[in-house]
Short mmCIF file of N, CA, C and O in Angstrom, two decimals:
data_model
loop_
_atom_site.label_atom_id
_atom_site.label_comp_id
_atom_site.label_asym_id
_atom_site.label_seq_id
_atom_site.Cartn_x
_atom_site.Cartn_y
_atom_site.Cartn_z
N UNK Z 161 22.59 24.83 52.83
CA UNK Z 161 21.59 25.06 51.80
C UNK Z 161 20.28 25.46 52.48
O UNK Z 161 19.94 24.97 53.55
N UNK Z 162 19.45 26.50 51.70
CA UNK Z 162 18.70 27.04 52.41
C UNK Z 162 17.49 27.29 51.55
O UNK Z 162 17.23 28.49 51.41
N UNK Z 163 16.72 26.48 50.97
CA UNK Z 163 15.58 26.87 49.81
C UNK Z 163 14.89 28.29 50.49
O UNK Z 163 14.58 28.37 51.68
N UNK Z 164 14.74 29.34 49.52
CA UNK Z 164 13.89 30.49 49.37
C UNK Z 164 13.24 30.33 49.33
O UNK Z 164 12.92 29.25 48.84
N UNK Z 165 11.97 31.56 49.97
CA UNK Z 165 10.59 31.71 49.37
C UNK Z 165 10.38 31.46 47.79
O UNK Z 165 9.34 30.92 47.43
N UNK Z 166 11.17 31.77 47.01
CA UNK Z 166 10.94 31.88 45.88
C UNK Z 166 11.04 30.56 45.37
O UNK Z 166 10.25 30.27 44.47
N UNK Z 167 11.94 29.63 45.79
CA UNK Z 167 11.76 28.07 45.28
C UNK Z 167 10.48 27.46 45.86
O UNK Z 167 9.61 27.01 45.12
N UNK Z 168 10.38 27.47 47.14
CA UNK Z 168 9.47 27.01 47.87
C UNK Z 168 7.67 27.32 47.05
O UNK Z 168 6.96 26.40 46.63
N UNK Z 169 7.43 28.22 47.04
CA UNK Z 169 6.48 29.37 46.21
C UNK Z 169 6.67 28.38 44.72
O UNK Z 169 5.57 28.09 44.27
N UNK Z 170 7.57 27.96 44.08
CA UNK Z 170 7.44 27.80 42.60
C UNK Z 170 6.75 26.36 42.85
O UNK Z 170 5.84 25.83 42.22
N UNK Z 171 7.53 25.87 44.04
CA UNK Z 171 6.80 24.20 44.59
C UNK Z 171 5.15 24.18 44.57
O UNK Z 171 4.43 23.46 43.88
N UNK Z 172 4.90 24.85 45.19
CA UNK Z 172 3.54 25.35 45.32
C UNK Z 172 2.42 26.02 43.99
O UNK Z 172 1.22 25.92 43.74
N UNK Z 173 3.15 26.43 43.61
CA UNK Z 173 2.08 27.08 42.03
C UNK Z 173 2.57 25.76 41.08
O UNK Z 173 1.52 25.73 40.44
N UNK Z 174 3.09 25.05 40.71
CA UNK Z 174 3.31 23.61 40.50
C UNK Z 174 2.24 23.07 40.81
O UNK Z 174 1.20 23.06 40.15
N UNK Z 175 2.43 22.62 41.76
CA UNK Z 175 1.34 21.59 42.73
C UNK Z 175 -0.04 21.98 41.98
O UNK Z 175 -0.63 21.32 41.13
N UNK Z 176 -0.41 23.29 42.56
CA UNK Z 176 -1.47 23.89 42.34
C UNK Z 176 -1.72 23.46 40.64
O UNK Z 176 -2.36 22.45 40.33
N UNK Z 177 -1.32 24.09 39.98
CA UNK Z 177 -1.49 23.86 38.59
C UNK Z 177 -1.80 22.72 38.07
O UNK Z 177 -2.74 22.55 37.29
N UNK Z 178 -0.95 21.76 38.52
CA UNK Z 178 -0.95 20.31 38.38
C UNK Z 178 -2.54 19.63 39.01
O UNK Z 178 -3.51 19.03 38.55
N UNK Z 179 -2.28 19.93 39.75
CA UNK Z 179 -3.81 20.08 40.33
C UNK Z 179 -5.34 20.30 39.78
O UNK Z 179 -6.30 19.60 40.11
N UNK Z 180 -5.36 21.16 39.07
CA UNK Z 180 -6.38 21.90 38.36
C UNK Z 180 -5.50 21.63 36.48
O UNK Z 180 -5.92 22.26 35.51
N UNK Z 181 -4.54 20.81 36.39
CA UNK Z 181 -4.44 20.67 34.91
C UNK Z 181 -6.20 20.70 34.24
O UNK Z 181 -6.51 21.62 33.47
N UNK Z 182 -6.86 20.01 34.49
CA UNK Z 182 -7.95 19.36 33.59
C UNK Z 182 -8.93 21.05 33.07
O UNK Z 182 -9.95 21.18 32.40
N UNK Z 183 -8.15 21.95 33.66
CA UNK Z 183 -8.99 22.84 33.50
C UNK Z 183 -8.92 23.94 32.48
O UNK Z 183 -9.63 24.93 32.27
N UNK Z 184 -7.58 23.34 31.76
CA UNK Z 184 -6.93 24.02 31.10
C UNK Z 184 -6.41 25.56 31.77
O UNK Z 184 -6.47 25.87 32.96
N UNK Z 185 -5.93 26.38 30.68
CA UNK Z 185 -5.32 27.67 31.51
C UNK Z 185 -5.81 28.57 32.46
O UNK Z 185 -6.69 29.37 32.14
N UNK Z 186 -5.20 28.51 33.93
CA UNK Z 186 -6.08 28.96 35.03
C UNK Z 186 -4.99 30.53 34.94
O UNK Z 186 -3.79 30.67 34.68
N UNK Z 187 -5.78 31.25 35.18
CA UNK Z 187 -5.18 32.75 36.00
C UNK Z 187 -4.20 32.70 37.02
O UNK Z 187 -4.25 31.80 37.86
N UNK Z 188 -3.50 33.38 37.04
CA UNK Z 188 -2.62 33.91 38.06
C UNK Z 188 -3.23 34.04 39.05
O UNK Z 188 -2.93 33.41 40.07
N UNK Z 189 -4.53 35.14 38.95
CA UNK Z 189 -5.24 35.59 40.11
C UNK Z 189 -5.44 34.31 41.10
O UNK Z 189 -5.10 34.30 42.28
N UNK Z 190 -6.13 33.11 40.32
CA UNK Z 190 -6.91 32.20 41.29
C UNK Z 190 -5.81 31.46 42.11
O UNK Z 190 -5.95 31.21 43.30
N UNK Z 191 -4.41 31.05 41.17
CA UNK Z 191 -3.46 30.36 42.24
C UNK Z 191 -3.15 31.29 43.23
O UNK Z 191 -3.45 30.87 44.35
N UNK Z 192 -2.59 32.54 43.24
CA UNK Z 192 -2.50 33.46 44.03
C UNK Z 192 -3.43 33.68 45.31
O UNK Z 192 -3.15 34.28 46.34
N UNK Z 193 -4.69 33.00 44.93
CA UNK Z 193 -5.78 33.12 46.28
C UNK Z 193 -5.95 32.05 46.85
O UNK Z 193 -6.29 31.95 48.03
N UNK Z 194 -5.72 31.06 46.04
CA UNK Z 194 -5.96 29.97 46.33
C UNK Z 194 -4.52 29.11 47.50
O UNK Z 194 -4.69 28.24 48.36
N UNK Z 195 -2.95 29.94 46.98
CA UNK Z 195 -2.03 29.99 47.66
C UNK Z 195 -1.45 30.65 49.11
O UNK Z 195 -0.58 30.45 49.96
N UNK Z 196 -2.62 31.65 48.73
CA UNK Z 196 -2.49 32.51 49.12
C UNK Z 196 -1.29 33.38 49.52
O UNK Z 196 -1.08 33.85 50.64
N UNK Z 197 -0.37 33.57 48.16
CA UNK Z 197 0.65 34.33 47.87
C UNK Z 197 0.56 35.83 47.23
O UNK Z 197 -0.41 35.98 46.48
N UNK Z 198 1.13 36.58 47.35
CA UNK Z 198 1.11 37.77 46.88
C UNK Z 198 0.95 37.95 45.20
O UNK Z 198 2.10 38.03 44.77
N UNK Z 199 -0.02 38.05 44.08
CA UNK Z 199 -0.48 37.77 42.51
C UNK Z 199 0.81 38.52 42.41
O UNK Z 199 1.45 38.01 41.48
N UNK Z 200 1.58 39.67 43.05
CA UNK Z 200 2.87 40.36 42.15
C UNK Z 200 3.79 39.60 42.53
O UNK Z 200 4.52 39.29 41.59
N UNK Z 201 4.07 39.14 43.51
CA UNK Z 201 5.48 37.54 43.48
C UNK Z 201 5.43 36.82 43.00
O UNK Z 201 6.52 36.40 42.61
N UNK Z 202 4.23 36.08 42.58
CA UNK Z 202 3.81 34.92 41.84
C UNK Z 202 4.75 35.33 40.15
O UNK Z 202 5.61 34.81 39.43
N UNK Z 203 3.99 36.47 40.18
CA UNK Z 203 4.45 36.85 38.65
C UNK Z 203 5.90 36.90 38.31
O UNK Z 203 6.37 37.19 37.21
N UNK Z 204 6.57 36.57 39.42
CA UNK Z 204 7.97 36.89 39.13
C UNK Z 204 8.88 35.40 39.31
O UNK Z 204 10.08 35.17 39.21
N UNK Z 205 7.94 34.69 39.56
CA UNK Z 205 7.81 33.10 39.81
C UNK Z 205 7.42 32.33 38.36
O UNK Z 205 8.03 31.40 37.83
N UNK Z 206 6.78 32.69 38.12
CA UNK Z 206 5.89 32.45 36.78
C UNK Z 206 6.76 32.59 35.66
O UNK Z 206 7.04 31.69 34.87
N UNK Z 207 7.11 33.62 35.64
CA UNK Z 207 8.13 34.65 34.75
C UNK Z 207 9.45 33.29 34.00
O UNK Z 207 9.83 33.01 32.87
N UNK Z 208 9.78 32.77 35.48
CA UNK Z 208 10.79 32.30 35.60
C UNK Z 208 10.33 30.47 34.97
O UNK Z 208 11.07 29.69 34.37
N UNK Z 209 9.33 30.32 35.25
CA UNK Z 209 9.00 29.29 34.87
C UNK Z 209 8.40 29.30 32.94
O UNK Z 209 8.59 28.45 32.08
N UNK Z 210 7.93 30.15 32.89
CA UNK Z 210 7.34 30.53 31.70
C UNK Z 210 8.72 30.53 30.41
O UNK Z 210 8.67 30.08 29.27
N UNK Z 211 9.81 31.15 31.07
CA UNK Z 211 10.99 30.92 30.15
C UNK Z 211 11.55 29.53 30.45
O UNK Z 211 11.80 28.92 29.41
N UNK Z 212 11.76 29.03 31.29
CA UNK Z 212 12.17 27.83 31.38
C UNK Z 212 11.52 26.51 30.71
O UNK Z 212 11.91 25.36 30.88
N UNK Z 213 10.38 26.98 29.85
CA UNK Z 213 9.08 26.28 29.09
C UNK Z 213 8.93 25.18 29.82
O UNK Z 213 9.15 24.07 29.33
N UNK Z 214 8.42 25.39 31.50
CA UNK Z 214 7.85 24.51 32.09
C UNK Z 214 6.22 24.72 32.17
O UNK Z 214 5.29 23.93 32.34
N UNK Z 215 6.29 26.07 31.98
CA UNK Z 215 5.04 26.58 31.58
C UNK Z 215 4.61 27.01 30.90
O UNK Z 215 5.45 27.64 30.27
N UNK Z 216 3.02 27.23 30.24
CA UNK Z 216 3.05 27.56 28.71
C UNK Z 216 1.85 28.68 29.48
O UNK Z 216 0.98 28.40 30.31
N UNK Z 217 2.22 30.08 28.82
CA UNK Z 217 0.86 30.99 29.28
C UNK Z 217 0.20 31.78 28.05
O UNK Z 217 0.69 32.01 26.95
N UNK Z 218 -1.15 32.14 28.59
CA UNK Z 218 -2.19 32.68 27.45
C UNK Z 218 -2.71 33.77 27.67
O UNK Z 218 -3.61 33.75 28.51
N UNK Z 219 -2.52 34.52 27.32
CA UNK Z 219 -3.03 35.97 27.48
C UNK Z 219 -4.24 36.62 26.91
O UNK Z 219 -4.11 36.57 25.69
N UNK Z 220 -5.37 37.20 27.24
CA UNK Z 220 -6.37 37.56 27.52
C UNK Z 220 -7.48 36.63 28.46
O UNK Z 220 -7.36 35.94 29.47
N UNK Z 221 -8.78 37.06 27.43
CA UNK Z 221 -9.70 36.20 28.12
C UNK Z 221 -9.48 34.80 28.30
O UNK Z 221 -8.59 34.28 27.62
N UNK Z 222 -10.06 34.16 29.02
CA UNK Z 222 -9.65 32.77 28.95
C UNK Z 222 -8.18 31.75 29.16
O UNK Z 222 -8.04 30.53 29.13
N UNK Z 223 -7.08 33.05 29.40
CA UNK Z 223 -5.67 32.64 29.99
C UNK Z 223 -5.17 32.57 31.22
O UNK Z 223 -5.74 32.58 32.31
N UNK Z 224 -4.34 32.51 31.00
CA UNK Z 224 -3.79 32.07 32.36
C UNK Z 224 -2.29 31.05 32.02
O UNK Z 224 -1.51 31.25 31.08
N UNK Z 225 -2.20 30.15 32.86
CA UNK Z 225 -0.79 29.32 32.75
C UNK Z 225 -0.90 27.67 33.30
O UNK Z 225 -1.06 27.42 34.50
N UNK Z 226 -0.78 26.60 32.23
CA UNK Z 226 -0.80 25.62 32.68
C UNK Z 226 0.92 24.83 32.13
O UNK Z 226 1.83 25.36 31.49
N UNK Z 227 0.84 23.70 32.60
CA UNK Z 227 1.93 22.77 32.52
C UNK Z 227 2.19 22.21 30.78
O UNK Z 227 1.39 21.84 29.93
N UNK Z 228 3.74 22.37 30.77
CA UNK Z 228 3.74 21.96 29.35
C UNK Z 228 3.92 20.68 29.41
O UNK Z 228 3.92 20.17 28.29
N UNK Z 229 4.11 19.82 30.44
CA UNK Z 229 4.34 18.38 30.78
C UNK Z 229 3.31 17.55 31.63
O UNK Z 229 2.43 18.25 32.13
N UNK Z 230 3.26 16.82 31.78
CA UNK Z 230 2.36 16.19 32.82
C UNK Z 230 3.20 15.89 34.37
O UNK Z 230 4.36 15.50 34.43
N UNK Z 231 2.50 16.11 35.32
CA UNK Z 231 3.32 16.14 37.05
C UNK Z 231 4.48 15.10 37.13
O UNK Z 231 5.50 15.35 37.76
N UNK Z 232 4.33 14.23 36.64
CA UNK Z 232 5.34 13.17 37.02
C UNK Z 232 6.58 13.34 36.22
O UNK Z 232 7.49 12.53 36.37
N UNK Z 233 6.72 14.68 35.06
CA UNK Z 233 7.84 14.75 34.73
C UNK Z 233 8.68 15.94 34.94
O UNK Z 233 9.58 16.33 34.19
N UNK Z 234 8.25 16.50 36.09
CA UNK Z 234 8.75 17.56 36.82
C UNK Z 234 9.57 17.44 38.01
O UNK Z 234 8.78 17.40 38.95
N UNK Z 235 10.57 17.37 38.39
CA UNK Z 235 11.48 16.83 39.22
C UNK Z 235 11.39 18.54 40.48
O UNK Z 235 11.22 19.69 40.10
N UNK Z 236 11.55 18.13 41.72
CA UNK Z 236 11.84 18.92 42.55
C UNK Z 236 13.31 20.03 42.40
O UNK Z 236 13.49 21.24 42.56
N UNK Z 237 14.18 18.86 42.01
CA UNK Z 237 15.61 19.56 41.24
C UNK Z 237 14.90 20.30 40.77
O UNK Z 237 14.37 21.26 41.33
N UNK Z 238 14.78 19.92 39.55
CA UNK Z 238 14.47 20.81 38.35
C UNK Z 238 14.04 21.80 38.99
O UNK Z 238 14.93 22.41 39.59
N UNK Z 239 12.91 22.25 39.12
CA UNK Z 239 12.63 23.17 39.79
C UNK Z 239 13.35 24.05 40.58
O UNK Z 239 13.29 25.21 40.19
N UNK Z 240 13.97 23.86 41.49
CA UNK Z 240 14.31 24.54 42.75
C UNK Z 240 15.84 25.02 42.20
O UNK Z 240 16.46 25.93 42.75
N UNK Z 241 16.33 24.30 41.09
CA UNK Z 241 17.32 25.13 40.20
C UNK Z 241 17.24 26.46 39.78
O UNK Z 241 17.95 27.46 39.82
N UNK Z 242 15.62 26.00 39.14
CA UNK Z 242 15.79 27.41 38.27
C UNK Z 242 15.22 28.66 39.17
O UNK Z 242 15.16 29.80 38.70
N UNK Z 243 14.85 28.36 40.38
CA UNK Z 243 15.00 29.28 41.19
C UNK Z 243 15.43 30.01 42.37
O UNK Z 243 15.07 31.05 42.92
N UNK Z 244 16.68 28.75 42.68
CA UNK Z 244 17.80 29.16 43.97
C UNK Z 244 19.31 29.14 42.96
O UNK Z 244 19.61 28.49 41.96
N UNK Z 245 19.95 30.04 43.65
CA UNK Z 245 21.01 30.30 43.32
C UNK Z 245 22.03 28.74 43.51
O UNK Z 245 23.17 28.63 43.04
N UNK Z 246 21.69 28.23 43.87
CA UNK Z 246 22.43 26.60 44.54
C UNK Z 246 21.99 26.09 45.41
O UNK Z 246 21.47 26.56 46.42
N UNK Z 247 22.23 24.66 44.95
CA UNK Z 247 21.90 23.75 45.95
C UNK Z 247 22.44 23.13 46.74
O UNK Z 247 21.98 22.40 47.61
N UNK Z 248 24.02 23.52 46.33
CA UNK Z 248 24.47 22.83 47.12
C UNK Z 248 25.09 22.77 48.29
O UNK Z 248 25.64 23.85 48.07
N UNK Z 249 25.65 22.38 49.72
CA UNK Z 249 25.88 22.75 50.61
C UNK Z 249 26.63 23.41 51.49
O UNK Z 249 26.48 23.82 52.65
N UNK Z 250 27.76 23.42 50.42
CA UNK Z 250 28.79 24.66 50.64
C UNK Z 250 29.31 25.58 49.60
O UNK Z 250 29.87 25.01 48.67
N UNK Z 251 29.27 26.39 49.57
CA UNK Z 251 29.95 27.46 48.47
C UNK Z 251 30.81 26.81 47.77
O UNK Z 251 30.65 27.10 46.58
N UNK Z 252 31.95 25.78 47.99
CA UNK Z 252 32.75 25.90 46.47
C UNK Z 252 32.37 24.50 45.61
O UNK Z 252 33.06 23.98 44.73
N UNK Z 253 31.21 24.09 46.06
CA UNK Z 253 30.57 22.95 45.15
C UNK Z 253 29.62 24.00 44.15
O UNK Z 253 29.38 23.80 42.96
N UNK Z 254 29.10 25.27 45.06
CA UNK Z 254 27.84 25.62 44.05
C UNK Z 254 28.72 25.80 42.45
O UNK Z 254 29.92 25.60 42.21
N UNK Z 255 27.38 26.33 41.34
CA UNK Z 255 28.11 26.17 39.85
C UNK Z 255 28.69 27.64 39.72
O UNK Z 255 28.24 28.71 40.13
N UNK Z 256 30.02 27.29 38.91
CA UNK Z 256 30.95 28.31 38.57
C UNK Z 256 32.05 28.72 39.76
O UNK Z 256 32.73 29.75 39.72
N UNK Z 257 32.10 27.70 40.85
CA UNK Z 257 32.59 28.13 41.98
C UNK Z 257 33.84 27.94 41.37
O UNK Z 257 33.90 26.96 40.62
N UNK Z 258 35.20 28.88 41.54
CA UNK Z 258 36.51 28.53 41.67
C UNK Z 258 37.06 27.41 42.29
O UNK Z 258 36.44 27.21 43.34
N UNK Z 259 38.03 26.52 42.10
CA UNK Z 259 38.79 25.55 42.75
C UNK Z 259 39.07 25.99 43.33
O UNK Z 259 39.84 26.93 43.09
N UNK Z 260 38.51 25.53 45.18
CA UNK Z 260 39.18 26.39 46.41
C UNK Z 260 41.02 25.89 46.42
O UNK Z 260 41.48 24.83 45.98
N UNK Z 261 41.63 26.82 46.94
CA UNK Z 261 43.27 26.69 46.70
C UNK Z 261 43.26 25.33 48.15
O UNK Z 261 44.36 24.89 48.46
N UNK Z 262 42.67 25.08 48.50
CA UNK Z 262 42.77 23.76 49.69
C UNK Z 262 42.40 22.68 49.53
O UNK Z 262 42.80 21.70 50.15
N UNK Z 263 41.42 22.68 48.53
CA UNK Z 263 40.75 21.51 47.99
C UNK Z 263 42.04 19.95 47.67
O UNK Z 263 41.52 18.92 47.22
N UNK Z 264 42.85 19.94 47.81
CA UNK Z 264 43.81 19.30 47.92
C UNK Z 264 44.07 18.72 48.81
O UNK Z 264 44.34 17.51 48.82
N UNK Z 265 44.05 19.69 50.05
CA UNK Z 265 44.12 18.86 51.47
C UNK Z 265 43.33 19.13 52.16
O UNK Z 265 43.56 19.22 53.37
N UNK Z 266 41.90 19.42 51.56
CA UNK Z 266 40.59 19.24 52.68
C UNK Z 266 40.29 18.40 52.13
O UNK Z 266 40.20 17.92 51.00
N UNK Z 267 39.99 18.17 53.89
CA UNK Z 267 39.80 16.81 54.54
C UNK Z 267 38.16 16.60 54.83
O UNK Z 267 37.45 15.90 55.56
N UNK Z 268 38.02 17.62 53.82
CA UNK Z 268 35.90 17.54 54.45
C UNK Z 268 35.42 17.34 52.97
O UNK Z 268 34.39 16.66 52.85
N UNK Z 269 35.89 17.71 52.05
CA UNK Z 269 35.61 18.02 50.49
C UNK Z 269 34.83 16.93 50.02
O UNK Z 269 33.97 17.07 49.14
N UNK Z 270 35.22 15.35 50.81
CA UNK Z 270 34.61 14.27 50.04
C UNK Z 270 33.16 14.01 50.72
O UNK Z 270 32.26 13.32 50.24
N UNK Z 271 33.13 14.75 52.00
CA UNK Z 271 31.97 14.22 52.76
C UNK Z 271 31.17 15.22 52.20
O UNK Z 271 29.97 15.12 52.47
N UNK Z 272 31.71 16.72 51.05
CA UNK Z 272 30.33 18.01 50.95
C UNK Z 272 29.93 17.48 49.80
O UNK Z 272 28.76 17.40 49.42
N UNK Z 273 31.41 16.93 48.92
CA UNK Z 273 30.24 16.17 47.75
C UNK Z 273 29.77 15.10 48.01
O UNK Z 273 29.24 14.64 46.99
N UNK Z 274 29.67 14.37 48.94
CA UNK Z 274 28.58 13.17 49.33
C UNK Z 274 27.45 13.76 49.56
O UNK Z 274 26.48 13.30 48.97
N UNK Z 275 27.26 14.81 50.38
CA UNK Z 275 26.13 15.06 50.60
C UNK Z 275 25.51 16.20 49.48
O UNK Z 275 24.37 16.57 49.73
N UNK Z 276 26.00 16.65 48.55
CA UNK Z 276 25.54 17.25 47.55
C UNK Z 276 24.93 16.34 46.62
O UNK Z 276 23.95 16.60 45.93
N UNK Z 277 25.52 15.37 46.64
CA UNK Z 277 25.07 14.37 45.60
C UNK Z 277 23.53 13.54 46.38
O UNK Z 277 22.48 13.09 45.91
N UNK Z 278 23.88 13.62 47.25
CA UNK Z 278 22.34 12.80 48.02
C UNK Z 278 21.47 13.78 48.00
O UNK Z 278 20.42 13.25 47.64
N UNK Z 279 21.24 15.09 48.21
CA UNK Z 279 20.85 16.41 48.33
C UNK Z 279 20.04 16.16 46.61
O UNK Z 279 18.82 16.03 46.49
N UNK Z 280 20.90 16.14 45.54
CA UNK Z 280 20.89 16.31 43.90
C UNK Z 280 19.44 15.12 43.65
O UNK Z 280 18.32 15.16 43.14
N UNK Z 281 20.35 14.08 44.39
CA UNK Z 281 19.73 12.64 43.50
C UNK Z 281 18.30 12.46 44.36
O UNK Z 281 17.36 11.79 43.93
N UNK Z 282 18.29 13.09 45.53
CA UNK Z 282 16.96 12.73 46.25
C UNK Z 282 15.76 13.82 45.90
O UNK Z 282 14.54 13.65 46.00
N UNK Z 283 16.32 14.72 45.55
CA UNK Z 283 15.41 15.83 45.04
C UNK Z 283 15.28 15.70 43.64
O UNK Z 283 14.48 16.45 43.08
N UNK Z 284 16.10 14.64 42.79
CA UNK Z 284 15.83 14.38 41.16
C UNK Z 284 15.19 13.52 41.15
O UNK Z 284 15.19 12.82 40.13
N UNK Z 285 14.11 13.06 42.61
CA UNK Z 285 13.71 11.54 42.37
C UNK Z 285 12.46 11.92 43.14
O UNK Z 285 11.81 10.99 43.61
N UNK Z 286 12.11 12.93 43.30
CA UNK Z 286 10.96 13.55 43.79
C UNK Z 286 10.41 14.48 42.58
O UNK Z 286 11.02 15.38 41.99
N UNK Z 287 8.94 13.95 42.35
CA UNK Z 287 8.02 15.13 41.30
C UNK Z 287 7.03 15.64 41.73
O UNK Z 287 6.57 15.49 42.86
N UNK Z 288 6.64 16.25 40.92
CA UNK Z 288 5.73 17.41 41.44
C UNK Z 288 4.20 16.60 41.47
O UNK Z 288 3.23 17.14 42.02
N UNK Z 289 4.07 14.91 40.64
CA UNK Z 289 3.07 13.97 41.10
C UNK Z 289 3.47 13.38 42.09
O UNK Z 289 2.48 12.97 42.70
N UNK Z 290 4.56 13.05 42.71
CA UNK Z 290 4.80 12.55 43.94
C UNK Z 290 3.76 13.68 45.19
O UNK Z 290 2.81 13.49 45.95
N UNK Z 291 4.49 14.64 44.85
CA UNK Z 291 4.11 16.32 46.14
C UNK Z 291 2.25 16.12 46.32
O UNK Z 291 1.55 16.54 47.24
N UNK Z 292 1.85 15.40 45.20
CA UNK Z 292 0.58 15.99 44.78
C UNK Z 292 -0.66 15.11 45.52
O UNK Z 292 -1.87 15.29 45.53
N UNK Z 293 0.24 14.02 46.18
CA UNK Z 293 -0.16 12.77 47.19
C UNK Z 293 0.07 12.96 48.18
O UNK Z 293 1.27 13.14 48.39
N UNK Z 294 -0.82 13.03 49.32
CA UNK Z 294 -0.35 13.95 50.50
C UNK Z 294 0.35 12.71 51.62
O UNK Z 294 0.21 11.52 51.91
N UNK Z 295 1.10 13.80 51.94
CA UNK Z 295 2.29 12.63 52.72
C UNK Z 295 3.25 11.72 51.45
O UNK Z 295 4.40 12.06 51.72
N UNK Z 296 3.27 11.50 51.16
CA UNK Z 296 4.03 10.80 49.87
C UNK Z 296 5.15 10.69 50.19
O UNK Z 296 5.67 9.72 50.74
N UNK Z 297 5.96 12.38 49.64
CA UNK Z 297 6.77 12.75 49.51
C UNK Z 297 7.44 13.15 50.97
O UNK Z 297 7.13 13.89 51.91
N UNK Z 298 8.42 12.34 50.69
CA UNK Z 298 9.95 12.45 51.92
C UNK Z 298 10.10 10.99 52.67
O UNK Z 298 10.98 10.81 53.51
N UNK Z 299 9.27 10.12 52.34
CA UNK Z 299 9.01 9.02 52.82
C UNK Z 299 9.59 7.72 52.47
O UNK Z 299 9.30 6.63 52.97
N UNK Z 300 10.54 8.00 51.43
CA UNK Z 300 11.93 7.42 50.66
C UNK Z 300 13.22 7.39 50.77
O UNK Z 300 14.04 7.14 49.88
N UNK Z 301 13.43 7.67 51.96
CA UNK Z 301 14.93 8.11 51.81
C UNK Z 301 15.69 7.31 52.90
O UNK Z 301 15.23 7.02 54.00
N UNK Z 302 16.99 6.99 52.40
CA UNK Z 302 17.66 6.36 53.39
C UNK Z 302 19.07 6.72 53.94
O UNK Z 302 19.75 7.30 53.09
N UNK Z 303 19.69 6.54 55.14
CA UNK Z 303 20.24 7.43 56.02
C UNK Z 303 21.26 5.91 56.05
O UNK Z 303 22.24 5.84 56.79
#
């Protein structure tokens, strides 16, 4: 598993937003400078969040895009779903994968969903108010 710019990037305009909630709807432009990410990637980030009604946006003067929830009910999952193709660590766990024809007698199958499931549940237990505390987050986990 390999998070994208594009998940990584949605982590981040999150944060940010969450951040500046009190300000009501901020611009694209300012997270974009303030991220210092490209304002035309963002938008395609946004896009994705905006249908997923994690975000609510306003158009003209005075718009921009804030949170339809408050930080602590935003899960890292969540997120990084709706913008990686999978999470999980081998191809025939990701969703819609075919029943590999071996899955019967592999002998690794129980250890990829162990670790898919720790992968799932440790990133469903991380929010975007956890991220928002510096150092916080990753400081939970047990091996």
């Amino acid at each position: 598993m390999l998070i994208s710019t594009k998940g990584r990037y949605a982590l981040r305009v999150m944060i940010d937003l969450a951040e500046h909630q009190t300000d009501g709807y901020i611009p694209l432009k300012e997270v974009a400078q303030r991220q210092d990410i490209s304002e035309k990637y963002l938008e395609t980030i946004i896009r994705l969040l905006v249908k997923a009604n994690i975000l609510s946006g306003l158009r003209g003067k005075g718009g921009g895009y804030k949170l339809t929830k408050s930080p602590d009910q935003y899960t890292v999952g969540a997120i990084l779903r709706l913008t990686e193709d999978s999470l999980a660590p081998v191809s025939c766990l990701g969703p819609g994968a075919a029943v590999c024809a071996r899955a019967a007698e592999c002998r690794t199958l129980h250890m990829w969903q162990g670790l898919d499931k720790v992968i799932n549940e440790y990133l469903d237990n991380v929010t975007i108010a956890d991220l928002m505390k510096s150092g916080a987050a990753g400081d939970n986990y047990v091996i």
